[in-house]
Coordinates of C-alpha atoms in Angstrom, one line a residue:
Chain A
X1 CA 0.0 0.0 0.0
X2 CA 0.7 3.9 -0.2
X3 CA 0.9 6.5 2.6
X4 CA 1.6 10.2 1.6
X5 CA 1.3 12.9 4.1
X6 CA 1.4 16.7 3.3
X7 CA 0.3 19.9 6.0
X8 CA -3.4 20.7 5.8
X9 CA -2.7 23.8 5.6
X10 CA -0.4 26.7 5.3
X11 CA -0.3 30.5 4.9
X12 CA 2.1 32.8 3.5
X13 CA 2.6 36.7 2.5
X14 CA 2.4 38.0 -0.8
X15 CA 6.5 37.9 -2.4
X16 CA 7.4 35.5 0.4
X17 CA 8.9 32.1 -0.1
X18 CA 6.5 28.2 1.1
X19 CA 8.0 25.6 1.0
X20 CA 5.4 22.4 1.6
X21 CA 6.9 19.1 2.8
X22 CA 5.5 15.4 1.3
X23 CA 6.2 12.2 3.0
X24 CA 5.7 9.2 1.2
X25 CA 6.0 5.1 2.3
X26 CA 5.5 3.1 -1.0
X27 CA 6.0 -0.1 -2.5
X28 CA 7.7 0.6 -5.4
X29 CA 8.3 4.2 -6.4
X30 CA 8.0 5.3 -10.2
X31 CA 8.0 9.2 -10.0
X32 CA 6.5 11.9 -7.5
X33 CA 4.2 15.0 -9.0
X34 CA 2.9 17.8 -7.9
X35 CA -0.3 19.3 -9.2
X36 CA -2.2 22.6 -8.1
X37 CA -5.8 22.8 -7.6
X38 CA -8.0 26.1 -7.3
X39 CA -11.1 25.8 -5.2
X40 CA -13.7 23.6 -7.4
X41 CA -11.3 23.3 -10.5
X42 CA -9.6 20.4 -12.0
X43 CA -5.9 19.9 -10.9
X44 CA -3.6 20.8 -12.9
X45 CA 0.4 19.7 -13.4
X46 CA 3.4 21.6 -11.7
X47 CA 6.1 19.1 -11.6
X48 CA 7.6 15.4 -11.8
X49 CA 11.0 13.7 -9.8
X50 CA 11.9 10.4 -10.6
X51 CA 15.6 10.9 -9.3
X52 CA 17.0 13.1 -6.3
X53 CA 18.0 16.4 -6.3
X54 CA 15.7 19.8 -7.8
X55 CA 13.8 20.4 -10.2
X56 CA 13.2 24.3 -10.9
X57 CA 10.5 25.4 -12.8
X58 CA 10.1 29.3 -12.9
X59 CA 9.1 30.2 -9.3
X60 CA 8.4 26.6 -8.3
X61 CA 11.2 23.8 -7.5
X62 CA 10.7 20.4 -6.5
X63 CA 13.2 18.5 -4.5
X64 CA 13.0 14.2 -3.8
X65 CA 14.8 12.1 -1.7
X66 CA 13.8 9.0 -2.5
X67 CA 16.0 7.4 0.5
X68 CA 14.1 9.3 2.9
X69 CA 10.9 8.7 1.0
X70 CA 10.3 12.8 0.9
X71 CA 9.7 15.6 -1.5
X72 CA 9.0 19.2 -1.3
X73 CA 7.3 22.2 -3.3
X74 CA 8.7 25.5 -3.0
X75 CA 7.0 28.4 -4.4
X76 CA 9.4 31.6 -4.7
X77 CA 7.9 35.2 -4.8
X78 CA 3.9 34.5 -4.0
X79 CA 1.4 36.0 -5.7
X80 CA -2.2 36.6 -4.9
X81 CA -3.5 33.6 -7.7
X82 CA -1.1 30.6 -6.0
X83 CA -3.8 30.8 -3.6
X84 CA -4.8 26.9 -4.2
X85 CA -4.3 23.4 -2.5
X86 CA -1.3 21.7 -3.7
X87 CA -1.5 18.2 -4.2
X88 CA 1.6 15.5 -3.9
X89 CA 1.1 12.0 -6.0
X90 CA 3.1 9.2 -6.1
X91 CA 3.3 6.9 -9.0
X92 CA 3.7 3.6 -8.0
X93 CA 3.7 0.4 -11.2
X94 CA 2.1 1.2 -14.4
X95 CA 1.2 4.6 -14.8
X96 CA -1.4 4.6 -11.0
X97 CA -1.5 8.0 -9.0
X98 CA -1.6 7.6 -5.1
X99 CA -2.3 11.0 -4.1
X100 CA -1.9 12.8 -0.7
X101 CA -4.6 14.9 1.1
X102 CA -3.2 18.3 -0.4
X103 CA -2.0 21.2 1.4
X104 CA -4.3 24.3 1.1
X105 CA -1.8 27.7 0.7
X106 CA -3.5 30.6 1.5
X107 CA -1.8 33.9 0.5
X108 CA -2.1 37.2 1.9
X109 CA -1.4 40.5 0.8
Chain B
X22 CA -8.1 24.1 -21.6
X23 CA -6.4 20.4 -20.7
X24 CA -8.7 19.2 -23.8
X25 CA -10.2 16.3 -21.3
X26 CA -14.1 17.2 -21.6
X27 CA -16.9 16.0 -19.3
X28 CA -20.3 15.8 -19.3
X29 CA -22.5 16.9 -17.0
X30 CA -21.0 20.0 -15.5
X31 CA -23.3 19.6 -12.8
X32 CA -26.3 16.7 -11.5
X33 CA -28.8 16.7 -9.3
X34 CA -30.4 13.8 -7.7
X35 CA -32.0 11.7 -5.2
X36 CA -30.8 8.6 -2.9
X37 CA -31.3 5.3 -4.6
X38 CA -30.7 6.7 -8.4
X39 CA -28.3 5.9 -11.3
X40 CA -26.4 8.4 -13.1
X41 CA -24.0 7.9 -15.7
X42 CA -21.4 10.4 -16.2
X43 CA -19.4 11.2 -19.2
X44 CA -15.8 11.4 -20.6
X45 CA -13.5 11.8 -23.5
X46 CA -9.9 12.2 -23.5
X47 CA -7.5 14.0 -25.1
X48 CA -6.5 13.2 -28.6
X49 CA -4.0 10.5 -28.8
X50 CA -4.7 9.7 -24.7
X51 CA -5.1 6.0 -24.5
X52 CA -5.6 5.6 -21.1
X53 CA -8.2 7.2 -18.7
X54 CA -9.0 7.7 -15.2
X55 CA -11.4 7.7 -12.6
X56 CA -10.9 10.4 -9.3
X57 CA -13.6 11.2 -6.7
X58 CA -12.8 14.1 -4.5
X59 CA -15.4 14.7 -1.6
X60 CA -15.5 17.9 0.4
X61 CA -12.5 18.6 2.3
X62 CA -11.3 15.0 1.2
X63 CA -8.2 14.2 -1.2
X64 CA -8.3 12.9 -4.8
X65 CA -9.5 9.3 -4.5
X66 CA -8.4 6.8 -7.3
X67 CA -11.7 4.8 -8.7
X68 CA -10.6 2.6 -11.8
X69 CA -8.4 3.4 -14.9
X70 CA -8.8 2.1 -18.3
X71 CA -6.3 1.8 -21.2
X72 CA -7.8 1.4 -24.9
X73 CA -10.6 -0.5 -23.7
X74 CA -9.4 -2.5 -21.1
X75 CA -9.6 -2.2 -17.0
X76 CA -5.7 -1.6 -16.5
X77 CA -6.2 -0.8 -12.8
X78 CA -8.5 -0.1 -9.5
X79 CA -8.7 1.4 -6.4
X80 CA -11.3 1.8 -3.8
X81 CA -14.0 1.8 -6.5
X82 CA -17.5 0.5 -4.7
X83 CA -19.6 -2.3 -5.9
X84 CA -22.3 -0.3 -7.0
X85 CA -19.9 1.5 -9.0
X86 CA -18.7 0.4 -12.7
X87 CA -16.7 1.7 -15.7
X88 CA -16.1 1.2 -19.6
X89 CA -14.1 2.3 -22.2
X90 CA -15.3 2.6 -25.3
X91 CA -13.6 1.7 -28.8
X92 CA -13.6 5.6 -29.8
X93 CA -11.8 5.8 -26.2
X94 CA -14.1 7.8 -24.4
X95 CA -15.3 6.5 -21.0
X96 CA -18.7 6.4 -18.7
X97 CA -19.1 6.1 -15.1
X98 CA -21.8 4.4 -14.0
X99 CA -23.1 5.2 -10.4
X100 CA -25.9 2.9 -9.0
X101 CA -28.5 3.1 -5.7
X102 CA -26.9 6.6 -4.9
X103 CA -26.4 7.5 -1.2
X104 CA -25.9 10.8 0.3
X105 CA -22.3 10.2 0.8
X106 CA -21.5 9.7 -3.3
X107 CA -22.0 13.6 -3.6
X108 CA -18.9 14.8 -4.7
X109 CA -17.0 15.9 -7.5
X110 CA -16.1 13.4 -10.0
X111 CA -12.8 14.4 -11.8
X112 CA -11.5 12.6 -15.4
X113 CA -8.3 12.4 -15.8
X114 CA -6.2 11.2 -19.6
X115 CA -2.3 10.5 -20.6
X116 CA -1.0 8.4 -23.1
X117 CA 0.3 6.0 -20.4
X118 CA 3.9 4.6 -21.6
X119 CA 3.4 1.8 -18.7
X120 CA 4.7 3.8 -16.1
X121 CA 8.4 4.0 -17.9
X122 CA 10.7 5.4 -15.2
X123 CA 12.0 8.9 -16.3
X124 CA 9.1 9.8 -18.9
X125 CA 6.9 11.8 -17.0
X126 CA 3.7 10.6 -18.8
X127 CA 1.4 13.5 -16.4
X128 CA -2.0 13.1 -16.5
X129 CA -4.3 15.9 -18.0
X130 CA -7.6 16.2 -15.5
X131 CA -10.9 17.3 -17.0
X132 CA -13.0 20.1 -15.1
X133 CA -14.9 17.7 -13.2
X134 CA -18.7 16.7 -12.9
X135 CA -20.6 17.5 -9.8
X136 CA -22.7 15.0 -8.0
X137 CA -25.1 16.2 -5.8
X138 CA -27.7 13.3 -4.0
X139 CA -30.4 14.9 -2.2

């Protein structure tokens, strides 16, 4: 089975820095995402690790460690519209999405 | 746009019901999948399909079912509704290369139908 475990919740200031944690116990790991999901939208794809180290995408990284079965999401000079929950999958065989409970950023001016 | 569409946007019913909801993938997707997401809840995995085959399942209930059609679109069939199915029901497509480590092979979600049992 999967476990993936991610903060409810967090809150941050408008041009500040979040970083949200991901823990992860698997068997069998084939890749991590990250997708972001506004209130009552569809989720929508930020990032993939399949090895360790960062990825960096614009103002968003990701970082894995997959020998400490842990990821992170860090979004660099907020703005006002990455108010969203931010959701941490695992991909497990084939091409199956376990995905954690998401972490709701809220972001203030 | 992800270019995943789903139909109905929106359904109302009652307790004890059937509803079937609706979706096609994106163009050259082969492989399509199932999500419920209650309130306050996490994205559930139902049931994914991959050109016309079940491929996988998760915690998909008994009086739930899926298909696949041979034009590759898919329909979720809900049965003897309760008032804990209300959610939304989310559609997700990729071209699904087996899970090959390193292709990232994301999946595209469609906007979702909401279930509402009353």
């Amino acid at each position: 089975g999967q476990n993936i475990d991610q903060p409810t919740e967090m809150t941050a200031t408008e041009g500040a820095i979040v970083q949200i944690n991901c823990t992860y116990q698997t068997s069998g790991f084939n890749g991590l995402f990250w997708y972001q999901q506004h209130a009552g939208e569809a989720p929508t794809f930020l990032s993939y690790n399949v090895l360790d180290g960062l990825e960096e995408k614009g103002r968003f990284s990701s970082f894995l460690s997959r020998s400490k079965g842990y990821s992170y999401l860090l979004l660099k000079e907020l703005q006002m519209k990455d108010s969203a929950s931010y959701l941490c999958a695992v991909r497990a065989a084939g091409n199956k999405l376990t995905f954690g409970g998401g972490t709701r950023v809220l972001v203030k001016p | 746009d992800s270019g995943v569409t789903q139909t109905p946007k929106h359904l109302i019913t009652a307790t004890g019901q059937r509803v079937t909801l609706r979706c096609s993938p994106r163009s050259g997707d082969l492989s399509v999948y199932w999500y419920q997401q209650s309130l306050d809840q996490g994205l559930q995995f139902l049931i994914q399909y991959y050109n016309g085959e079940e491929r996988a399942k998760g915690n998909i209930l008994e009086r739930f079912s899926a298909q696949q059609f041979p034009d590759l679109h898919s329909e979720l069939n809900l049965s003897s509704l309760e008032l804990g199915d209300s959610a939304l029901y989310f559609c997700a497509s990729s071209v699904d290369t087996g899970g090959t480590s390193g292709v990232v092979d994301e999946q595209f979600f469609g906007p979702g139908t909401r279930l509402t049992v009353l």
